[in-house]
Coordinates of C-alpha atoms in Angstrom, one line a residue:
Chain D
Q1 CA 0.0 0.0 0.0
V2 CA 1.4 3.4 -0.9
Q3 CA 2.4 5.7 1.8
L4 CA 3.0 9.5 1.6
Q5 CA 5.0 11.6 4.0
E6 CA 5.3 15.4 4.0
S7 CA 8.5 17.1 5.1
G8 CA 9.7 20.7 5.3
P9 CA 10.0 23.7 7.6
G10 CA 7.3 24.2 10.1
L11 CA 7.9 27.9 10.4
V12 CA 8.2 30.3 7.5
K13 CA 8.6 34.1 7.6
P14 CA 6.1 36.4 5.9
S15 CA 6.9 37.2 2.2
Q16 CA 9.2 34.1 1.9
T17 CA 8.6 30.9 0.0
L18 CA 7.0 27.9 1.7
S19 CA 8.6 24.7 0.4
L20 CA 7.4 21.2 1.2
T21 CA 8.3 17.7 -0.1
C22 CA 6.1 14.6 -0.2
T23 CA 8.0 11.3 -0.3
V24 CA 6.2 8.3 -1.7
S25 CA 6.9 4.8 -0.6
G26 CA 5.2 1.5 -1.5
G27 CA 4.6 2.5 -5.0
S28 CA 6.3 4.4 -7.9
I29 CA 5.4 8.0 -8.6
S30 CA 6.0 7.1 -12.3
S31 CA 3.2 4.6 -12.5
G32 CA 0.5 5.9 -14.7
G33 CA -3.1 6.5 -13.8
Y34 CA -2.5 8.7 -10.8
Y35 CA -2.1 12.3 -9.9
W36 CA -0.2 13.7 -6.9
S37 CA -1.7 16.6 -5.0
W38 CA -1.3 19.1 -2.3
I39 CA -4.3 20.0 -0.1
R40 CA -4.3 22.3 2.9
Q41 CA -6.5 22.9 5.9
H42 CA -6.5 26.2 7.8
P43 CA -6.9 25.9 11.6
G44 CA -10.4 24.9 12.4
K45 CA -11.5 25.1 8.7
G46 CA -12.3 22.8 5.8
L47 CA -10.1 21.3 3.1
E48 CA -8.7 23.4 0.3
W49 CA -7.3 22.1 -2.9
I50 CA -3.9 23.6 -3.8
G51 CA -3.1 21.7 -7.0
Y52 CA -1.8 18.5 -8.5
I53 CA 0.7 17.0 -10.8
Y54 CA 1.1 14.0 -13.0
Y55 CA 4.4 12.1 -13.2
S56 CA 4.8 13.6 -16.7
G57 CA 5.0 17.0 -15.1
S58 CA 1.6 18.3 -16.2
T59 CA 0.0 20.4 -13.5
Y60 CA -3.3 22.0 -12.4
Y61 CA -3.4 24.7 -9.8
N62 CA -6.3 26.2 -7.7
P63 CA -7.0 29.5 -9.6
S64 CA -7.0 31.4 -6.3
L65 CA -3.4 30.4 -5.6
K66 CA -2.1 29.9 -9.1
S67 CA 0.1 33.0 -9.2
R68 CA 2.0 31.8 -6.2
V69 CA 2.1 28.0 -6.5
T70 CA 4.5 25.6 -8.2
I71 CA 4.3 21.9 -7.9
S72 CA 7.1 19.7 -9.3
V73 CA 8.0 16.0 -9.4
D74 CA 11.3 14.2 -9.0
T75 CA 10.7 10.7 -10.2
S76 CA 14.3 9.7 -9.4
K77 CA 13.6 10.3 -5.7
N78 CA 10.0 9.3 -5.8
Q79 CA 9.0 12.7 -4.5
F80 CA 6.9 15.7 -5.4
S81 CA 7.1 19.1 -4.0
L82 CA 5.2 22.3 -3.3
K83 CA 6.4 25.8 -3.4
L84 CA 4.2 28.7 -2.3
S85 CA 5.7 32.1 -2.7
S86 CA 5.0 35.4 -0.9
V87 CA 3.4 33.8 2.1
T88 CA 1.3 35.6 4.7
A89 CA -0.3 34.6 7.9
A90 CA -3.3 33.5 5.9
D91 CA -1.1 30.6 4.5
T92 CA -0.8 29.1 8.0
A93 CA -2.3 25.7 7.7
V94 CA -1.8 22.0 7.8
Y95 CA -0.5 20.9 4.4
Y96 CA -1.3 17.4 3.1
C97 CA 0.0 15.5 0.1
A98 CA -2.4 13.0 -1.4
R99 CA -2.7 10.5 -4.3
G100 CA -5.7 10.0 -6.4
A101 CA -6.7 8.2 -9.6
S102 CA -6.9 9.8 -13.0
T103 CA -9.7 8.5 -15.1
I104 CA -10.8 9.1 -18.7
F105 CA -13.1 11.7 -17.3
G106 CA -10.5 13.5 -15.2
V107 CA -9.3 13.3 -11.6
V108 CA -11.4 11.7 -8.9
P109 CA -11.2 12.2 -5.1
P110 CA -7.9 11.1 -3.6
K111 CA -7.7 7.8 -1.7
D112 CA -4.2 8.0 -0.1
W113 CA -3.2 10.8 2.2
G114 CA -0.1 11.8 4.1
Q115 CA -0.3 12.6 7.8
G116 CA 0.0 16.3 7.2
T117 CA 2.4 18.9 8.4
L118 CA 1.6 22.2 10.1
V119 CA 3.2 25.2 8.5
T120 CA 3.1 28.5 10.5
V121 CA 3.8 31.8 8.8
S122 CA 5.2 34.2 11.4
S123 CA 8.1 36.5 11.9
Chain G
Q1 CA -16.4 25.4 -9.1
S2 CA -18.4 26.0 -5.8
A3 CA -17.9 23.9 -2.7
L4 CA -20.4 21.1 -2.1
T5 CA -23.0 21.9 0.6
Q6 CA -23.0 19.9 3.8
P7 CA -24.8 20.5 7.1
R8 CA -22.5 22.1 9.6
S9 CA -23.4 19.6 12.3
V10 CA -25.4 16.5 13.0
S11 CA -25.8 14.5 16.2
G12 CA -27.1 11.1 17.4
S13 CA -27.1 8.8 20.3
P14 CA -25.0 5.6 20.5
G15 CA -26.7 2.9 18.6
Q16 CA -28.7 5.2 16.4
S17 CA -28.2 6.0 12.8
V18 CA -27.3 9.4 11.3
T19 CA -27.2 10.6 7.7
I20 CA -25.0 13.4 6.4
S21 CA -25.9 15.0 3.1
C22 CA -23.7 16.5 0.4
T23 CA -25.4 18.6 -2.3
G24 CA -23.7 19.6 -5.5
T25 CA -24.8 20.0 -9.1
S26 CA -25.2 17.9 -12.2
S27 CA -21.7 18.9 -13.1
D28 CA -20.2 17.2 -10.1
V29 CA -22.1 15.0 -7.6
G30 CA -25.0 14.3 -10.0
G31 CA -23.0 13.8 -13.1
Y32 CA -20.7 10.9 -12.2
N33 CA -20.3 8.2 -9.5
Y34 CA -17.2 9.7 -8.1
V35 CA -18.1 10.8 -4.6
S36 CA -15.9 10.1 -1.6
W37 CA -16.4 10.6 2.1
Y38 CA -13.6 11.2 4.6
Q39 CA -13.5 11.0 8.4
Q40 CA -11.2 13.3 10.3
H41 CA -10.5 13.2 14.0
P42 CA -8.9 16.2 15.6
G43 CA -5.2 16.5 14.8
K44 CA -5.4 13.6 12.3
A45 CA -5.4 13.3 8.5
P46 CA -8.6 12.6 6.6
K47 CA -9.4 8.9 6.4
L48 CA -11.2 7.6 3.4
M49 CA -14.5 5.9 4.4
I50 CA -16.4 5.7 1.2
Y51 CA -15.4 6.0 -2.5
D52 CA -17.2 5.9 -5.8
V53 CA -20.4 6.8 -4.0
S54 CA -20.9 3.5 -2.1
K55 CA -17.7 1.5 -2.0
R56 CA -15.9 0.8 1.3
P57 CA -12.2 0.5 1.5
S58 CA -10.8 -2.5 3.3
G59 CA -11.0 -2.1 7.0
V60 CA -13.9 0.3 7.1
P61 CA -16.8 -1.0 9.1
D62 CA -20.0 -1.9 7.2
R63 CA -21.8 0.5 9.6
F64 CA -20.7 3.2 7.1
S65 CA -22.6 3.3 3.8
G66 CA -22.9 5.8 1.0
S67 CA -25.6 6.5 -1.6
K68 CA -26.6 9.1 -4.1
S69 CA -29.8 10.5 -5.4
G70 CA -29.7 13.2 -8.1
N71 CA -27.3 15.9 -7.1
T72 CA -27.1 14.8 -3.4
A73 CA -24.9 12.2 -2.0
S74 CA -25.3 10.8 1.5
L75 CA -23.2 9.1 4.1
T76 CA -25.1 7.0 6.6
I77 CA -23.6 5.7 9.8
S78 CA -25.6 3.1 11.6
G79 CA -25.1 1.8 15.1
L80 CA -23.4 5.0 16.2
Q81 CA -20.3 4.5 18.4
A82 CA -18.4 7.1 20.4
E83 CA -15.4 6.8 18.1
D84 CA -17.5 7.9 15.2
E85 CA -17.5 11.5 16.6
A86 CA -15.4 13.4 14.1
D87 CA -15.6 15.8 11.1
Y88 CA -16.8 14.3 7.8
Y89 CA -16.1 15.7 4.4
C90 CA -17.5 14.8 1.1
C91 CA -15.6 15.2 -2.2
S92 CA -16.6 14.8 -5.8
Y93 CA -15.3 14.7 -9.3
A94 CA -15.9 18.1 -10.8
G95 CA -15.2 17.9 -14.5
S96 CA -12.4 17.5 -17.0
Y97 CA -9.3 19.7 -16.7
T98 CA -10.1 20.7 -13.2
S99 CA -9.7 19.5 -9.6
V100 CA -12.2 17.7 -7.4
V101 CA -14.4 19.7 -5.1
F102 CA -14.8 19.4 -1.4
G103 CA -17.8 19.9 0.9
G104 CA -17.4 22.3 3.8
G105 CA -17.5 19.5 6.4
T106 CA -19.9 18.2 9.0
K107 CA -19.2 17.8 12.6
L108 CA -20.8 14.6 14.0
T109 CA -21.5 14.6 17.7
V110 CA -22.3 11.4 19.5
L111 CA -24.5 12.3 22.4

Protein backbone atom coordinates (compact mmCIF):
# COMPACT_ATOMS: atom_id res chain seq x y z
CA GLN A 1 0.00 0.00 0.00
CA VAL A 2 1.35 3.39 -0.95
CA GLN A 3 2.39 5.74 1.83
CA LEU A 4 3.00 9.48 1.62
CA GLN A 5 5.03 11.60 4.01
CA GLU A 6 5.29 15.37 4.03
CA SER A 7 8.45 17.13 5.12
CA GLY A 8 9.68 20.70 5.32
CA PRO A 9 10.05 23.70 7.62
CA GLY A 10 7.30 24.20 10.15
CA LEU A 11 7.91 27.92 10.36
CA VAL A 12 8.19 30.34 7.45
CA LYS A 13 8.60 34.09 7.59
CA PRO A 14 6.11 36.40 5.85
CA SER A 15 6.94 37.20 2.22
CA GLN A 16 9.19 34.13 1.95
CA THR A 17 8.56 30.91 0.04
CA LEU A 18 7.03 27.87 1.68
CA SER A 19 8.64 24.66 0.44
CA LEU A 20 7.38 21.15 1.19
CA THR A 21 8.26 17.72 -0.14
CA CYS A 22 6.14 14.60 -0.23
CA THR A 23 8.04 11.31 -0.25
CA VAL A 24 6.18 8.35 -1.70
CA SER A 25 6.86 4.79 -0.59
CA GLY A 26 5.24 1.49 -1.46
CA GLY A 27 4.64 2.55 -5.02
CA SER A 28 6.27 4.38 -7.90
CA ILE A 29 5.37 7.96 -8.60
CA SER A 30 6.04 7.15 -12.26
CA SER A 31 3.24 4.63 -12.47
CA GLY A 32 0.50 5.91 -14.71
CA GLY A 33 -3.10 6.46 -13.79
CA TYR A 34 -2.51 8.67 -10.76
CA TYR A 35 -2.15 12.30 -9.86
CA TRP A 36 -0.19 13.68 -6.92
CA SER A 37 -1.72 16.56 -5.05
CA TRP A 38 -1.34 19.12 -2.30
CA ILE A 39 -4.29 20.03 -0.08
CA ARG A 40 -4.31 22.35 2.91
CA GLN A 41 -6.50 22.95 5.91
CA HIS A 42 -6.52 26.22 7.79
CA PRO A 43 -6.90 25.87 11.58
CA GLY A 44 -10.44 24.86 12.37
CA LYS A 45 -11.51 25.06 8.74
CA GLY A 46 -12.26 22.78 5.82
CA LEU A 47 -10.08 21.29 3.09
CA GLU A 48 -8.70 23.45 0.29
CA TRP A 49 -7.28 22.05 -2.92
CA ILE A 50 -3.93 23.61 -3.84
CA GLY A 51 -3.07 21.70 -6.99
CA TYR A 52 -1.83 18.47 -8.49
CA ILE A 53 0.75 17.03 -10.85
CA TYR A 54 1.10 13.97 -13.03
CA TYR A 55 4.39 12.08 -13.23
CA SER A 56 4.80 13.59 -16.68
CA GLY A 57 4.98 17.02 -15.08
CA SER A 58 1.59 18.32 -16.17
CA THR A 59 0.00 20.42 -13.46
CA TYR A 60 -3.28 21.96 -12.36
CA TYR A 61 -3.44 24.74 -9.77
CA ASN A 62 -6.28 26.25 -7.74
CA PRO A 63 -7.04 29.51 -9.59
CA SER A 64 -7.03 31.42 -6.30
CA LEU A 65 -3.43 30.36 -5.61
CA LYS A 66 -2.13 29.88 -9.13
CA SER A 67 0.07 32.97 -9.21
CA ARG A 68 2.02 31.79 -6.16
CA VAL A 69 2.09 27.99 -6.51
CA THR A 70 4.55 25.65 -8.16
CA ILE A 71 4.28 21.87 -7.91
CA SER A 72 7.07 19.73 -9.29
CA VAL A 73 7.95 16.05 -9.39
CA ASP A 74 11.26 14.21 -9.01
CA THR A 75 10.72 10.68 -10.24
CA SER A 76 14.30 9.66 -9.41
CA LYS A 77 13.63 10.33 -5.73
CA ASN A 78 9.98 9.26 -5.83
CA GLN A 79 9.03 12.69 -4.49
CA PHE A 80 6.91 15.65 -5.44
CA SER A 81 7.14 19.15 -4.04
CA LEU A 82 5.17 22.29 -3.31
CA LYS A 83 6.42 25.85 -3.41
CA LEU A 84 4.15 28.69 -2.32
CA SER A 85 5.65 32.13 -2.67
CA SER A 86 5.01 35.43 -0.91
CA VAL A 87 3.36 33.78 2.06
CA THR A 88 1.33 35.63 4.66
CA ALA A 89 -0.28 34.60 7.93
CA ALA A 90 -3.27 33.48 5.87
CA ASP A 91 -1.15 30.63 4.53
CA THR A 92 -0.76 29.13 8.00
CA ALA A 93 -2.31 25.69 7.68
CA VAL A 94 -1.78 21.97 7.81
CA TYR A 95 -0.53 20.87 4.41
CA TYR A 96 -1.34 17.39 3.14
CA CYS A 97 -0.03 15.50 0.14
CA ALA A 98 -2.36 12.96 -1.40
CA ARG A 99 -2.68 10.54 -4.30
CA GLY A 100 -5.72 9.97 -6.43
CA ALA A 101 -6.72 8.20 -9.59
CA SER A 102 -6.90 9.85 -12.96
CA THR A 103 -9.72 8.50 -15.12
CA ILE A 104 -10.78 9.11 -18.69
CA PHE A 105 -13.14 11.72 -17.28
CA GLY A 106 -10.53 13.50 -15.18
CA VAL A 107 -9.26 13.33 -11.62
CA VAL A 108 -11.37 11.72 -8.90
CA PRO A 109 -11.19 12.19 -5.11
CA PRO A 110 -7.88 11.12 -3.56
CA LYS A 111 -7.66 7.82 -1.71
CA ASP A 112 -4.24 8.00 -0.08
CA TRP A 113 -3.16 10.85 2.19
CA GLY A 114 -0.06 11.81 4.09
CA GLN A 115 -0.30 12.59 7.79
CA GLY A 116 -0.03 16.32 7.17
CA THR A 117 2.42 18.93 8.36
CA LEU A 118 1.64 22.20 10.08
CA VAL A 119 3.25 25.25 8.55
CA THR A 120 3.07 28.48 10.48
CA VAL A 121 3.81 31.80 8.81
CA SER A 122 5.20 34.19 11.36
CA SER A 123 8.13 36.51 11.87
CA GLN B 1 -16.37 25.43 -9.07
CA SER B 2 -18.36 25.97 -5.83
CA ALA B 3 -17.92 23.90 -2.73
CA LEU B 4 -20.38 21.12 -2.06
CA THR B 5 -23.00 21.85 0.61
CA GLN B 6 -22.98 19.87 3.83
CA PRO B 7 -24.81 20.52 7.11
CA ARG B 8 -22.49 22.11 9.62
CA SER B 9 -23.38 19.61 12.32
CA VAL B 10 -25.38 16.49 13.03
CA SER B 11 -25.78 14.47 16.18
CA GLY B 12 -27.07 11.13 17.37
CA SER B 13 -27.06 8.83 20.34
CA PRO B 14 -25.04 5.62 20.53
CA GLY B 15 -26.71 2.87 18.57
CA GLN B 16 -28.72 5.24 16.42
CA SER B 17 -28.22 6.04 12.75
CA VAL B 18 -27.32 9.39 11.26
CA THR B 19 -27.17 10.58 7.68
CA ILE B 20 -24.98 13.38 6.37
CA SER B 21 -25.92 14.97 3.08
CA CYS B 22 -23.69 16.47 0.42
CA THR B 23 -25.36 18.57 -2.26
CA GLY B 24 -23.73 19.60 -5.50
CA THR B 25 -24.82 20.01 -9.10
CA SER B 26 -25.24 17.94 -12.20
CA SER B 27 -21.66 18.89 -13.11
CA ASP B 28 -20.19 17.18 -10.08
CA VAL B 29 -22.14 14.98 -7.63
CA GLY B 30 -25.02 14.35 -9.98
CA GLY B 31 -23.00 13.76 -13.09
CA TYR B 32 -20.71 10.89 -12.18
CA ASN B 33 -20.35 8.21 -9.52
CA TYR B 34 -17.15 9.66 -8.09
CA VAL B 35 -18.10 10.82 -4.61
CA SER B 36 -15.92 10.05 -1.62
CA TRP B 37 -16.35 10.56 2.10
CA TYR B 38 -13.59 11.21 4.62
CA GLN B 39 -13.55 11.00 8.40
CA GLN B 40 -11.23 13.33 10.28
CA HIS B 41 -10.53 13.19 13.97
CA PRO B 42 -8.90 16.22 15.62
CA GLY B 43 -5.25 16.53 14.75
CA LYS B 44 -5.41 13.64 12.29
CA ALA B 45 -5.37 13.35 8.53
CA PRO B 46 -8.60 12.65 6.65
CA LYS B 47 -9.36 8.94 6.36
CA LEU B 48 -11.19 7.56 3.35
CA MET B 49 -14.45 5.92 4.42
CA ILE B 50 -16.41 5.69 1.16
CA TYR B 51 -15.38 6.05 -2.48
CA ASP B 52 -17.22 5.85 -5.80
CA VAL B 53 -20.44 6.80 -3.95
CA SER B 54 -20.93 3.54 -2.08
CA LYS B 55 -17.74 1.47 -1.98
CA ARG B 56 -15.95 0.83 1.30
CA PRO B 57 -12.17 0.50 1.50
CA SER B 58 -10.84 -2.54 3.26
CA GLY B 59 -11.03 -2.14 7.03
CA VAL B 60 -13.92 0.35 7.11
CA PRO B 61 -16.83 -1.05 9.14
CA ASP B 62 -19.99 -1.87 7.23
CA ARG B 63 -21.81 0.51 9.56
CA PHE B 64 -20.70 3.15 7.09
CA SER B 65 -22.60 3.30 3.82
CA GLY B 66 -22.93 5.75 0.96
CA SER B 67 -25.60 6.52 -1.58
CA LYS B 68 -26.60 9.14 -4.10
CA SER B 69 -29.84 10.55 -5.45
CA GLY B 70 -29.72 13.20 -8.11
CA ASN B 71 -27.29 15.92 -7.07
CA THR B 72 -27.14 14.84 -3.43
CA ALA B 73 -24.86 12.19 -1.97
CA SER B 74 -25.34 10.81 1.52
CA LEU B 75 -23.24 9.09 4.14
CA THR B 76 -25.15 6.97 6.63
CA ILE B 77 -23.59 5.72 9.83
CA SER B 78 -25.62 3.07 11.59
CA GLY B 79 -25.10 1.76 15.12
CA LEU B 80 -23.35 4.97 16.16
CA GLN B 81 -20.33 4.55 18.40
CA ALA B 82 -18.44 7.09 20.44
CA GLU B 83 -15.41 6.81 18.15
CA ASP B 84 -17.51 7.94 15.19
CA GLU B 85 -17.50 11.46 16.61
CA ALA B 86 -15.45 13.38 14.07
CA ASP B 87 -15.63 15.75 11.13
CA TYR B 88 -16.82 14.29 7.84
CA TYR B 89 -16.06 15.70 4.40
CA CYS B 90 -17.50 14.77 1.05
CA CYS B 91 -15.55 15.19 -2.16
CA SER B 92 -16.63 14.83 -5.77
CA TYR B 93 -15.29 14.70 -9.28
CA ALA B 94 -15.94 18.10 -10.80
CA GLY B 95 -15.21 17.86 -14.49
CA SER B 96 -12.37 17.49 -16.95
CA TYR B 97 -9.27 19.66 -16.73
CA THR B 98 -10.09 20.72 -13.19
CA SER B 99 -9.70 19.52 -9.65
CA VAL B 100 -12.16 17.75 -7.41
CA VAL B 101 -14.43 19.74 -5.12
CA PHE B 102 -14.81 19.36 -1.37
CA GLY B 103 -17.75 19.90 0.91
CA GLY B 104 -17.43 22.28 3.82
CA GLY B 105 -17.46 19.49 6.39
CA THR B 106 -19.94 18.22 8.97
CA LYS B 107 -19.22 17.81 12.65
CA LEU B 108 -20.79 14.63 14.01
CA THR B 109 -21.47 14.62 17.73
CA VAL B 110 -22.29 11.38 19.49
CA LEU B 111 -24.48 12.35 22.42
